[in-house]
Coordinates of C-alpha atoms in Angstrom, one line a residue:
Chain A
S1 CA 146.8 51.7 -129.2
P2 CA 149.4 49.6 -127.3
K3 CA 150.0 46.2 -128.7
Q4 CA 148.1 43.5 -126.9
R5 CA 150.6 41.2 -125.3
G6 CA 149.9 37.6 -124.7
R7 CA 149.9 36.5 -121.1
K8 CA 153.2 34.9 -120.2
R9 CA 152.8 31.4 -118.8
N10 CA 154.4 31.3 -115.4
R11 CA 156.8 28.4 -115.5
N12 CA 158.4 29.1 -112.2
C13 CA 158.3 26.9 -109.2
R14 CA 154.8 27.0 -107.7
R15 CA 152.0 25.0 -106.3
H16 CA 149.6 23.2 -108.6
A17 CA 146.2 21.6 -107.9
L18 CA 146.1 17.8 -107.4
Y19 CA 142.9 16.1 -106.2
V20 CA 143.5 12.6 -104.9
D21 CA 140.4 10.4 -105.2
F22 CA 140.2 7.4 -102.9
S23 CA 137.5 5.8 -105.0
D24 CA 140.0 5.3 -107.9
V25 CA 141.4 2.2 -106.1
G26 CA 138.2 1.2 -104.4
W27 CA 139.3 2.5 -101.0
N28 CA 136.0 4.3 -100.5
D29 CA 134.6 1.1 -98.9
W30 CA 136.8 1.5 -95.8
I31 CA 137.6 5.2 -95.9
V32 CA 134.4 6.9 -94.7
A33 CA 135.6 10.5 -95.0
P34 CA 136.8 12.3 -96.9
P35 CA 136.1 10.8 -100.3
G36 CA 139.3 12.4 -101.5
Y37 CA 141.3 15.6 -100.8
Q38 CA 143.3 18.4 -102.4
A39 CA 146.9 17.4 -102.0
Y40 CA 148.6 19.8 -104.4
Y41 CA 152.0 19.3 -105.8
C42 CA 155.1 21.4 -106.6
H43 CA 156.4 21.9 -110.1
G44 CA 158.3 24.5 -112.0
E45 CA 161.6 26.0 -112.8
C46 CA 164.1 27.4 -110.4
P47 CA 165.8 29.9 -112.7
F48 CA 168.9 31.9 -112.1
P49 CA 168.9 34.3 -110.3
L50 CA 166.4 32.9 -107.7
A51 CA 163.9 35.5 -106.8
D52 CA 162.8 35.9 -103.2
H53 CA 159.3 34.7 -103.7
L54 CA 160.7 31.3 -104.8
N55 CA 161.2 30.6 -101.1
S56 CA 164.7 29.3 -101.4
T57 CA 167.6 28.7 -99.0
N58 CA 171.1 30.2 -99.2
H59 CA 172.3 26.8 -100.3
A60 CA 169.8 26.7 -103.2
I61 CA 170.9 30.1 -104.3
V62 CA 174.6 29.0 -104.3
Q63 CA 173.7 25.8 -106.1
T64 CA 171.8 27.7 -108.8
L65 CA 174.7 30.1 -109.2
V66 CA 177.1 27.3 -109.7
N67 CA 174.7 25.6 -112.2
S68 CA 174.8 28.8 -114.2
V69 CA 178.5 28.2 -114.9
N70 CA 178.7 24.4 -114.7
N71 CA 175.9 22.3 -116.1
N72 CA 177.1 19.2 -114.2
I73 CA 175.7 20.6 -111.1
P74 CA 171.9 20.5 -111.2
K75 CA 169.6 23.4 -110.6
A76 CA 167.7 23.6 -107.3
C77 CA 164.5 21.6 -107.3
C78 CA 160.9 22.7 -106.8
V79 CA 159.7 20.9 -103.7
P80 CA 157.2 21.2 -100.9
T81 CA 158.5 23.5 -98.2
E82 CA 155.5 23.4 -95.9
L83 CA 153.0 20.6 -95.5
S84 CA 149.9 20.2 -93.4
A85 CA 147.8 17.3 -92.0
I86 CA 144.4 16.0 -92.8
S87 CA 142.1 13.9 -90.6
M88 CA 140.5 10.8 -92.0
L89 CA 137.6 8.7 -90.7
Y90 CA 137.9 5.0 -91.7
L91 CA 137.3 1.4 -90.7
D92 CA 140.4 -0.5 -89.7
E93 CA 141.2 -4.2 -90.3
N94 CA 139.0 -5.2 -87.3
D95 CA 135.9 -3.2 -88.5
K96 CA 136.5 -0.6 -85.8
V97 CA 135.9 3.1 -86.6
V98 CA 139.0 5.3 -86.3
L99 CA 139.4 9.1 -86.7
K100 CA 143.1 9.9 -87.2
N101 CA 145.2 12.9 -88.0
Y102 CA 147.8 12.2 -90.7
Q103 CA 150.7 14.6 -91.0
E104 CA 152.3 16.0 -94.1
M105 CA 149.5 15.2 -96.5
V106 CA 148.8 18.6 -98.1
V107 CA 151.3 20.9 -99.7
E108 CA 150.9 24.4 -98.3
G109 CA 153.9 26.0 -99.9
C110 CA 156.6 25.2 -102.5
G111 CA 160.1 26.5 -102.9
C112 CA 163.4 25.9 -104.6
R113 CA 165.7 23.8 -102.5
Chain B
E1 CA 147.6 18.3 -118.0
S2 CA 145.1 16.7 -115.7
N3 CA 145.1 17.8 -112.1
H4 CA 143.0 14.9 -111.0
A5 CA 145.3 12.1 -109.9
S6 CA 144.7 8.5 -109.8
L7 CA 146.3 6.4 -107.1
I8 CA 147.0 3.8 -109.8
P9 CA 150.4 4.8 -111.2
E10 CA 150.5 5.3 -114.9
E11 CA 153.4 2.9 -115.2
G12 CA 151.1 0.1 -114.2
K13 CA 148.7 0.9 -116.9
K14 CA 151.0 0.6 -119.9
K15 CA 150.6 -2.3 -122.3
V16 CA 153.5 -3.4 -124.5
P17 CA 152.7 -5.6 -127.5
G18 CA 154.1 -9.1 -127.2
L19 CA 154.8 -8.7 -123.4
Q20 CA 151.2 -8.6 -122.3
G21 CA 151.5 -11.4 -119.8
R22 CA 154.7 -10.1 -118.2
W23 CA 153.3 -6.5 -117.9
D24 CA 150.1 -7.7 -116.3
A25 CA 152.0 -9.6 -113.7
Q26 CA 154.4 -6.7 -113.1
S27 CA 151.6 -4.2 -112.9
H28 CA 149.7 -6.4 -110.5
E29 CA 152.8 -6.7 -108.3
L30 CA 153.4 -2.9 -108.6
L31 CA 149.9 -2.1 -107.5
R32 CA 150.1 -4.6 -104.6
D33 CA 153.4 -3.0 -103.4
F34 CA 152.1 0.5 -103.9
E35 CA 149.0 -0.3 -101.9
A36 CA 151.1 -2.0 -99.2
T37 CA 153.2 1.2 -99.0
L38 CA 150.2 3.4 -98.6
L39 CA 148.6 1.2 -96.1
H40 CA 151.8 1.1 -94.0
M41 CA 151.7 4.9 -94.2
F42 CA 148.3 4.8 -92.6
G43 CA 149.4 2.4 -89.9
L44 CA 147.5 -0.6 -91.3
K45 CA 149.0 -4.1 -91.7
K46 CA 146.5 -5.1 -94.4
R47 CA 143.7 -3.5 -96.4
P48 CA 140.5 -3.3 -94.4
R49 CA 137.6 -5.3 -95.7
P50 CA 134.4 -4.0 -94.0
S51 CA 132.1 -6.9 -93.2
R52 CA 129.0 -4.8 -94.1
S53 CA 128.2 -2.3 -96.8
P54 CA 127.4 0.3 -96.1
A55 CA 129.5 0.1 -92.9
A56 CA 127.8 1.0 -89.6
V57 CA 129.6 4.2 -88.5
P58 CA 128.5 5.6 -85.2
R59 CA 127.0 9.1 -85.7
Y60 CA 129.3 10.5 -83.0
M61 CA 132.4 9.6 -84.9
L62 CA 131.1 11.1 -88.1
D63 CA 130.2 14.3 -86.2
L64 CA 133.6 14.4 -84.5
Y65 CA 135.2 14.3 -88.0
R66 CA 133.0 17.0 -89.3
L67 CA 133.6 19.3 -86.3
Q68 CA 137.4 18.7 -86.4
S69 CA 137.7 19.2 -90.2
G70 CA 135.5 22.4 -90.1
E71 CA 132.6 20.8 -92.0
G72 CA 130.6 21.0 -88.9
D73 CA 130.2 24.7 -89.4
E74 CA 128.2 23.9 -92.6
S75 CA 126.0 21.3 -91.1
G76 CA 123.4 23.8 -90.1
G77 CA 123.4 23.0 -86.4
E78 CA 122.7 19.3 -86.7
I79 CA 125.5 18.3 -84.4
A80 CA 124.2 18.3 -80.9
F81 CA 127.4 18.4 -78.9
E82 CA 130.4 20.6 -78.4
Y83 CA 133.8 19.4 -79.8
P84 CA 135.7 17.7 -76.9
E85 CA 138.6 20.1 -77.1
R86 CA 140.2 18.9 -73.9
S87 CA 140.3 15.2 -75.0
A88 CA 141.1 15.9 -78.6
S89 CA 143.9 18.4 -77.9
R90 CA 146.0 15.5 -76.6
A91 CA 145.1 13.0 -79.2
N92 CA 145.7 12.4 -82.9
T93 CA 143.6 9.2 -82.9
V94 CA 140.1 8.6 -81.8
R95 CA 138.6 5.1 -81.8
G96 CA 135.1 3.9 -81.3
F97 CA 134.2 0.5 -79.9
H98 CA 130.9 -1.3 -79.5
H99 CA 130.7 -3.9 -76.8
E100 CA 130.8 -7.7 -77.5
E101 CA 127.0 -8.2 -77.5
H102 CA 127.2 -12.0 -77.3
M103 CA 129.0 -11.6 -74.0
E104 CA 126.5 -9.2 -72.5
R105 CA 125.5 -10.3 -69.0
V106 CA 122.9 -9.3 -66.5
H107 CA 124.1 -9.9 -63.0
E108 CA 121.4 -10.6 -60.5
L109 CA 122.7 -9.4 -57.1
G110 CA 119.8 -10.1 -54.9
E111 CA 116.2 -9.1 -54.1
G112 CA 115.7 -5.4 -54.0
E113 CA 119.1 -4.6 -55.5
A114 CA 119.5 -2.9 -58.9
T115 CA 120.7 -5.2 -61.7
P116 CA 123.8 -3.9 -63.5
L117 CA 124.5 -4.9 -67.0
R118 CA 128.1 -5.8 -67.8
F119 CA 129.8 -4.8 -71.1
L120 CA 133.0 -6.2 -72.5
F121 CA 135.0 -4.3 -75.1
N122 CA 137.7 -5.8 -77.3
L123 CA 140.5 -3.2 -77.3
S124 CA 143.2 -5.4 -78.8
S125 CA 143.2 -3.3 -82.0
I126 CA 144.8 -0.4 -80.2
P127 CA 148.5 -0.5 -81.2
E128 CA 151.1 -0.7 -78.5
D129 CA 152.7 2.6 -79.5
E130 CA 149.4 4.5 -79.0
L131 CA 149.2 6.1 -75.6
L132 CA 145.6 6.8 -74.5
S133 CA 144.9 10.1 -72.8
S134 CA 141.2 9.6 -72.1
A135 CA 138.2 7.4 -72.7
E136 CA 134.4 7.9 -72.4
L137 CA 131.4 5.6 -72.4
R138 CA 128.5 7.1 -74.3
L139 CA 124.9 5.9 -73.5
Y140 CA 121.8 7.0 -75.2
R141 CA 118.7 7.8 -73.2
Q142 CA 115.3 8.0 -74.9
Q143 CA 112.5 10.3 -73.8
I144 CA 109.6 8.8 -71.9
A145 CA 106.5 10.9 -72.3
E146 CA 104.3 10.7 -69.2
A147 CA 100.6 10.5 -70.0
G148 CA 98.7 13.1 -68.0
G149 CA 101.6 13.6 -65.6
D150 CA 104.0 16.4 -64.8
D151 CA 107.4 15.5 -66.4
N152 CA 109.3 17.6 -63.9
K153 CA 108.1 15.6 -60.9
T154 CA 108.7 12.1 -62.2
G155 CA 111.2 10.2 -64.1
L156 CA 114.4 10.7 -62.1
H157 CA 117.1 8.1 -62.9
R158 CA 120.6 7.7 -61.5
I159 CA 123.0 6.2 -64.0
N160 CA 126.2 4.6 -62.4
V161 CA 129.1 3.4 -64.5
Y162 CA 131.5 0.9 -62.8
E163 CA 134.7 -0.9 -63.7
V164 CA 134.4 -4.6 -63.0
L165 CA 137.5 -5.4 -61.0
K166 CA 137.2 -9.2 -60.7
A167 CA 135.7 -12.0 -62.7
P168 CA 132.0 -12.2 -61.7
R169 CA 130.6 -14.9 -59.5
P170 CA 127.0 -15.8 -59.0
G171 CA 125.3 -13.1 -57.0
Q172 CA 128.6 -11.1 -56.6
L173 CA 130.1 -8.4 -58.8
I174 CA 133.2 -6.6 -57.5
T175 CA 133.2 -3.1 -58.9
Q176 CA 134.6 0.4 -58.6
L177 CA 132.5 3.5 -59.4
L178 CA 133.9 5.5 -62.3
D179 CA 131.2 8.1 -63.0
T180 CA 127.6 8.8 -62.1
R181 CA 124.8 11.1 -63.3
L182 CA 121.3 12.1 -62.2
V183 CA 118.9 12.5 -65.2
R184 CA 115.3 13.0 -65.9
H185 CA 113.6 10.9 -68.5
N186 CA 111.8 13.8 -70.2
A187 CA 114.6 14.2 -72.8
S188 CA 116.4 12.2 -75.5
R189 CA 120.1 12.7 -75.6
W190 CA 123.5 11.1 -75.3
E191 CA 125.3 11.0 -72.0
S192 CA 129.1 10.7 -71.7
F193 CA 130.7 9.1 -68.8
D194 CA 134.4 9.3 -68.0
V195 CA 135.9 5.8 -67.9
S196 CA 139.5 6.9 -68.4
P197 CA 141.0 5.5 -65.1
A198 CA 139.9 2.0 -66.1
V199 CA 140.5 2.0 -69.9
L200 CA 143.9 3.7 -69.6
R201 CA 145.0 1.0 -67.2
W202 CA 143.7 -1.8 -69.3
T203 CA 145.6 -0.6 -72.4
R204 CA 148.7 0.2 -70.4
E205 CA 148.9 -3.2 -68.8
R206 CA 147.6 -5.0 -71.9
R207 CA 145.9 -7.7 -69.9
P208 CA 142.4 -9.0 -70.3
N209 CA 139.9 -6.8 -68.5
H210 CA 136.5 -7.7 -66.8
G211 CA 134.6 -4.8 -68.5
L212 CA 132.4 -2.1 -67.4
A213 CA 129.0 -2.4 -65.6
V214 CA 126.1 0.1 -66.0
E215 CA 123.5 0.4 -63.4
V216 CA 120.3 2.4 -63.9
L217 CA 118.3 3.3 -60.7
H218 CA 114.7 4.5 -61.0
L219 CA 114.6 7.0 -58.1
D220 CA 110.9 7.7 -58.0
R221 CA 110.1 4.0 -58.0
T222 CA 107.8 4.4 -60.9
P223 CA 106.9 0.8 -62.0
R224 CA 105.7 1.8 -65.5
R225 CA 108.1 1.5 -68.4
R226 CA 111.2 0.5 -66.4
G227 CA 114.3 -0.1 -68.4
E228 CA 113.1 1.9 -71.4
H229 CA 114.8 5.2 -70.9
V230 CA 118.5 4.4 -70.8
R231 CA 119.2 2.3 -73.9
V232 CA 121.8 -0.3 -72.7
S233 CA 120.4 -3.3 -74.5
R234 CA 118.6 -4.2 -77.7
S235 CA 114.8 -4.1 -77.6
L236 CA 113.0 -7.3 -78.1
H237 CA 110.6 -5.6 -80.5
Q238 CA 112.4 -2.9 -82.5
E239 CA 110.5 0.3 -83.0
P240 CA 109.9 1.4 -86.6
G241 CA 112.8 3.5 -87.8
E242 CA 115.0 2.5 -84.9
D243 CA 118.6 1.6 -85.7
W244 CA 120.2 -0.2 -82.8
E245 CA 123.6 0.2 -84.3
Q246 CA 123.3 4.0 -83.8
L247 CA 121.8 3.8 -80.3
R248 CA 123.9 1.1 -78.6
P249 CA 126.6 2.0 -76.0
L250 CA 129.8 3.3 -77.5
L251 CA 133.3 3.4 -75.9
V252 CA 135.4 6.2 -77.3
T253 CA 139.2 6.4 -76.8
F254 CA 141.5 9.3 -77.4
G255 CA 145.1 8.5 -77.9
H256 CA 148.4 9.6 -79.5
D257 CA 150.9 7.5 -81.4
G258 CA 153.7 10.1 -81.3
K259 CA 153.3 10.9 -85.0
G260 CA 151.9 14.2 -86.0
H261 CA 149.7 16.8 -84.4
P262 CA 146.6 16.4 -82.3
L263 CA 143.0 16.7 -83.6
T264 CA 142.4 20.3 -82.6
K265 CA 139.4 21.8 -84.2
R266 CA 140.0 23.4 -87.6
T267 CA 138.2 25.9 -89.8
K268 CA 137.3 24.7 -93.2
R269 CA 140.1 25.1 -95.7

């Protein structure tokens, strides 16, 4: 029978779960909703050669190529490439209720840049 | 590796033997700066300290949030209004205001004339860079059950909402009609009145305003139970289970501060 292979851990640049909880700093007294939200974060390697699915730019490809021959130039970084907004319901400094849309709060996609 | 983040940075939690006092002061300062940065990001000058716990949040604002974020689809049909797409599509900020109850005034105009009630709203918390696109005044009307009568033949009310143009004088109230509606008192529901022309001008000019006036006319001249249907003021004797904070008039503004996208309705993530 074929040898069972262990699953390789994917270390490449990708999105990871990150739940931000407002109650940790006691902000749940003025933030009515949501109690927290899934923000995500980007982390992982940007290895040479950069694969297409790593969502990179031509510049990142060039930089990674240069890094492969010169360590003084850093590799491309795994960063958010697309972000989305969340809406929050809260009480402001004057005790008035506000519903507001905040941009760039959730990572939708990561890439090597 | 935990994927549940704390907003308190790990650096602030470290304790170094022999340097306890300095680290506590530094971590306190770090937390304070961190909180200030986050509050600035939210457009707040200081951390809100609600005067009451739990805070009185109008049900309409909560339902708006649920509808906009997609949670309204899971509420099982409890939300009794449609998402105001037209107003929300041009706004990234919605604010709710109750009137200054201590400044509430009944203006006696003369015998036989309806008595409007004047409401003043403090809109100074709206930032200068927030441009309002619309505003509505929401009034709750409570069903009046007619004993032995035909509900379809009685109970007609005309609700008029005015902008008060000048400081009131005894027996005189200079107003301009903003919106009007004909209703029957056989149902309990919220009514929305478009007060955009007045409120947008107030915030644009940033000068003190003279408020809004609400007039309720009983068209069939039924003397019984007058003033009970449209809830514009607190009852002298509160009914069991009644929460005036959830029934009182609510001014809702829709605006945009130029940062980010409007509050268009979303499906749940």
